[in-house]
CSV table of C-alpha atoms in Angstrom, one decimal:
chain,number,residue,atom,x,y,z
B,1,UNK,CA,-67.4,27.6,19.3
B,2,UNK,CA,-67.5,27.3,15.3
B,3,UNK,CA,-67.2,23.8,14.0
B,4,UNK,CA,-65.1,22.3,12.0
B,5,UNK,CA,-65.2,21.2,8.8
B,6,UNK,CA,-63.2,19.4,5.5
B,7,UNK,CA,-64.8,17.9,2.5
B,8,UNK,CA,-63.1,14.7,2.9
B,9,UNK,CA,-60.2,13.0,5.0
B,10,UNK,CA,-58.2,12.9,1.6
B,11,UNK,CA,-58.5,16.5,0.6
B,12,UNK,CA,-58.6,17.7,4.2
B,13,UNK,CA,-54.5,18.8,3.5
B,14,UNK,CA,-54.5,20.0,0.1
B,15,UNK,CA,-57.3,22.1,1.1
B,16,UNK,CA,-56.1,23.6,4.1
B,17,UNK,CA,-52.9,24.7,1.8
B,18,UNK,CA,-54.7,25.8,-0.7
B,19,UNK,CA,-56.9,28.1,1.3
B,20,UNK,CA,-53.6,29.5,3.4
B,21,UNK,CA,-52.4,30.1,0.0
B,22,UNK,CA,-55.3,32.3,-1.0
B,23,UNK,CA,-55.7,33.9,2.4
B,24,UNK,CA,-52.0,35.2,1.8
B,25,UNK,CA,-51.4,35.5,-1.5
B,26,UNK,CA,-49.6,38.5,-1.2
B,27,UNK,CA,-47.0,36.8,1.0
B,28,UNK,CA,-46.5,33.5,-0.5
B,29,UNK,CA,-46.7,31.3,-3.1
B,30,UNK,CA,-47.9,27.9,-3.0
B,31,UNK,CA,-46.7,25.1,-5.3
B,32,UNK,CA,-48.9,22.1,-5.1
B,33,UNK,CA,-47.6,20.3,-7.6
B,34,UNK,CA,-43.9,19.8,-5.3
B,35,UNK,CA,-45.8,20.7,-2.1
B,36,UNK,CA,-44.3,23.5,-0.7
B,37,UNK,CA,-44.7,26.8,0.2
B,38,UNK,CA,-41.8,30.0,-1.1
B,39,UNK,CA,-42.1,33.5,0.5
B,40,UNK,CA,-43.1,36.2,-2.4
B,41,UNK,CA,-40.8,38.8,-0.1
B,42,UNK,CA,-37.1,38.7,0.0
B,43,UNK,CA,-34.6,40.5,1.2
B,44,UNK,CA,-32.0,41.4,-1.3
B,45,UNK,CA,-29.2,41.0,1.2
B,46,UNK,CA,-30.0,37.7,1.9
B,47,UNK,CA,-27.5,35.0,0.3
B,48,UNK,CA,-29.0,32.1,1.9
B,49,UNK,CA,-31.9,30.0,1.6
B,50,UNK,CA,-33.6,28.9,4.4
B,51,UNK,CA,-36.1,25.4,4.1
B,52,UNK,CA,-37.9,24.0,7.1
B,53,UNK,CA,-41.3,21.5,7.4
B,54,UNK,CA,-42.8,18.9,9.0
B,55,UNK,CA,-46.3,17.3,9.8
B,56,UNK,CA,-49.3,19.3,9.1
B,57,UNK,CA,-51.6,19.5,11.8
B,58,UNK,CA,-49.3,21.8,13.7
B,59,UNK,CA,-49.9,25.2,11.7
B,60,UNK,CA,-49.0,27.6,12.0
B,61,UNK,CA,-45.8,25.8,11.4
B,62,UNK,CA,-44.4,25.7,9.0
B,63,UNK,CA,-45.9,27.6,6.4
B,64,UNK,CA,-47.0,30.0,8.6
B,65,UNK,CA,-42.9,31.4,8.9
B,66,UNK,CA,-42.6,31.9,5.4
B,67,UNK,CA,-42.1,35.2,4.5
B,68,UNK,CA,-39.7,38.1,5.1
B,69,UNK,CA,-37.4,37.7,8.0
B,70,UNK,CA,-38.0,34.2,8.4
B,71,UNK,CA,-38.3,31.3,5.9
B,72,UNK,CA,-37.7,31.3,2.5
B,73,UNK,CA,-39.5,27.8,2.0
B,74,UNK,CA,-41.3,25.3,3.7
B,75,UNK,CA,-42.4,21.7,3.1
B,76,UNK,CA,-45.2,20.7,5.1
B,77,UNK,CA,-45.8,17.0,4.6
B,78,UNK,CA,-49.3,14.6,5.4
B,79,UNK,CA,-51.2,15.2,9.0
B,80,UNK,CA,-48.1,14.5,11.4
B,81,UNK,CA,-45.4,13.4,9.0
B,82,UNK,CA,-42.6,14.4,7.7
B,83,UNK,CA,-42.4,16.0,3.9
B,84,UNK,CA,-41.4,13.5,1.1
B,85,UNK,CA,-37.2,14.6,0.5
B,86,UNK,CA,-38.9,15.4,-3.0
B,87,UNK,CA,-40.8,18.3,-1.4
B,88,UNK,CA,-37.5,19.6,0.4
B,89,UNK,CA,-35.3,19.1,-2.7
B,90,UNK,CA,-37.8,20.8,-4.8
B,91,UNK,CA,-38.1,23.8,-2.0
B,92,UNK,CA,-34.4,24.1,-1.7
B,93,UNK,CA,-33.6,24.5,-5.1
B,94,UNK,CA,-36.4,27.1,-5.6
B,95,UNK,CA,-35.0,29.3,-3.1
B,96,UNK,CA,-30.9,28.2,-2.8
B,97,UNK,CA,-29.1,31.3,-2.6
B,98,UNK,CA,-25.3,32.1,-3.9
B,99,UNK,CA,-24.3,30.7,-0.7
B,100,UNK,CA,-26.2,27.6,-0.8
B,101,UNK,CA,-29.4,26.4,1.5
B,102,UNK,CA,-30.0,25.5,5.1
B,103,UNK,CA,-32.7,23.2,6.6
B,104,UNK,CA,-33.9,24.1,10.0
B,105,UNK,CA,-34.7,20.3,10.7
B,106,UNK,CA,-36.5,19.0,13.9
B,107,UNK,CA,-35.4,16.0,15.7
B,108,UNK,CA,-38.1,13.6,14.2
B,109,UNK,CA,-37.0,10.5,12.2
B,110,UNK,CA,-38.7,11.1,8.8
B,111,UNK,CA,-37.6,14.6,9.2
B,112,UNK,CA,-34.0,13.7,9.5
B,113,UNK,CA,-34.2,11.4,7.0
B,114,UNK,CA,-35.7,13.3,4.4
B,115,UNK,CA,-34.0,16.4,4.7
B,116,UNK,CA,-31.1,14.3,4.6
B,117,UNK,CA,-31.9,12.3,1.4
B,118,UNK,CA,-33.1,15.9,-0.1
B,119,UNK,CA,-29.3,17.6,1.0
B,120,UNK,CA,-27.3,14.7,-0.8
B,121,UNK,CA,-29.5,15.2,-3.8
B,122,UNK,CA,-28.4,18.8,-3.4
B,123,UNK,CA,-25.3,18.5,-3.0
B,124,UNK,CA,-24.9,16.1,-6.1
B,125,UNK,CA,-26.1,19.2,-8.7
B,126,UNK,CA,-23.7,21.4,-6.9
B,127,UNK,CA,-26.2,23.4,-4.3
B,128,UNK,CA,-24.1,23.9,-0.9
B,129,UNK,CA,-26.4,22.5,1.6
B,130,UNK,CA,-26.4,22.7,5.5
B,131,UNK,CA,-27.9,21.3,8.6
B,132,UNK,CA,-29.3,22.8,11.8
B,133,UNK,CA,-30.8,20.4,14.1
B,134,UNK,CA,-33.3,21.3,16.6
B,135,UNK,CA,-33.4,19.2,19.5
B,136,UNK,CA,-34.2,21.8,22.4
B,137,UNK,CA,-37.0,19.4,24.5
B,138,UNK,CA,-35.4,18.4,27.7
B,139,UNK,CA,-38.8,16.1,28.3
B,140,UNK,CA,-38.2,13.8,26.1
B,141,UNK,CA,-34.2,13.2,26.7
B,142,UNK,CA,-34.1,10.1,28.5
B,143,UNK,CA,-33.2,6.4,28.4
B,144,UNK,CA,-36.1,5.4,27.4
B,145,UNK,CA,-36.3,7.0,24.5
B,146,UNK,CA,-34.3,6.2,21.5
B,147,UNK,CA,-34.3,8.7,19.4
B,148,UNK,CA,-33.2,11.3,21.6
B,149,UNK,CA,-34.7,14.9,22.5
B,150,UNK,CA,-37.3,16.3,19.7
B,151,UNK,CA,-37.6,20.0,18.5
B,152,UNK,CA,-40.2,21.9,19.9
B,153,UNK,CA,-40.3,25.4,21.6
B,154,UNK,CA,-37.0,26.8,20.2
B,155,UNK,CA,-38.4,26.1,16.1
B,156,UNK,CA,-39.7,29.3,16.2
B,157,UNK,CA,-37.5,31.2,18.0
B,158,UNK,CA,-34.3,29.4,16.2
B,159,UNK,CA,-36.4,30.1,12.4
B,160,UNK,CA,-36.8,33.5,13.1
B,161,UNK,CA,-33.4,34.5,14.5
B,162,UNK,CA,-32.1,32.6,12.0
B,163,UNK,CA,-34.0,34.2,9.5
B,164,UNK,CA,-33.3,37.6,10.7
B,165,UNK,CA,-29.5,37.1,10.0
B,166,UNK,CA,-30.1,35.9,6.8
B,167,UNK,CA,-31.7,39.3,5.9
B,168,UNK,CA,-28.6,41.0,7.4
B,169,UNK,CA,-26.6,38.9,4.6
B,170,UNK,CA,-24.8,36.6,6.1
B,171,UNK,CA,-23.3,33.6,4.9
B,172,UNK,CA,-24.4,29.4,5.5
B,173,UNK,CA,-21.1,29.4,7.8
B,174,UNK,CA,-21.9,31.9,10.3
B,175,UNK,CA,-26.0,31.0,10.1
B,176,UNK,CA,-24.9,26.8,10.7
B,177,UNK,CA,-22.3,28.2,13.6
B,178,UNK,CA,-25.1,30.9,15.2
B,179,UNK,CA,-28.3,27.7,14.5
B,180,UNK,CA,-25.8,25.8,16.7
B,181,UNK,CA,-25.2,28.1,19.5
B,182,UNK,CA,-29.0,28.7,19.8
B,183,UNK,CA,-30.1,24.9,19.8
């Protein structure tokens, strides 16, 4: 088994991005300075861009769904926590279609809240933003637990359904309505 390695507990993130970034270079571009990740390939039918992130520590998400057919953009934040609404507002502007953005968020609190500070900021220079919550995990729905069910197995399926659609060009309507029906 190879071991693993990082120069240091504070570079240990940046560095892990950075080499992604260089191992796919042809597919996406990293911007360190905002801390995000944008897909190099588009389709030209698509008239919505689509945002998701989250902790690092759990690649391949999120970066590793950036690219055609899937995500225009993600944010991946610190080792298990959410993206600064910075990130996400820097993200969703890069990529914000004619039709506006939409954040594939999971049911974490930081994520919620950050995505949500990032789509008021949005919305307040005029970018048309919209939610899709994923909240899929049946394990952790119970009365115990506050903050409800979290997102886990249907991220993937629900970005990359979601992002086929996208490339068929249709609108942040109809991709909110069909996020919806799949969560």
């Amino acid at each position: 088994m190879p071991l693993y390695f990082a120069d240091s507990s504070e570079s240990l993130v940046p560095d892990a991005h950075a080499g992604f970034a260089t191992a796919h270079a042809a597919l996406v571009e990293h911007h360190p300075g905002h801390g995000y990740f944008r897909s190099r390939v588009t389709s030209p039918a698509r008239r919505v861009g689509m945002v998701s992130g989250g902790g690092s520590g759990h690649e391949p998400l999120h970066a590793g769904f950036v690219g055609a057919g899937m995500l225009d953009a993600a944010c991946p934040g610190r080792i298990f926590a959410s993206p600064h609404n910075r990130q996400i507002f820097e993200a969703s502007r890069a990529v914000a279609g004619d039709d506006g953005v939409l954040h594939l968020v999971k049911n974490y609190t930081g994520d919620r809240i950050n995505f949500g500070i990032a789509a008021e900021r949005l919305h307040h220079e005029g970018i048309r933003c919209e939610r899709v919550l994923i909240d899929d995990d049946l394990a952790t729905d119970s009365d115990e637990i506050a903050v409800g069910r979290r997102g886990t197995g249907a991220t993937l399926i629900v970005e990359k359904i979601l992002g086929a659609a996208a490339d068929e060009g249709r609108g942040l309507d109809d991709l909110v309505a069909l996020g919806v029906d799949l969560t």
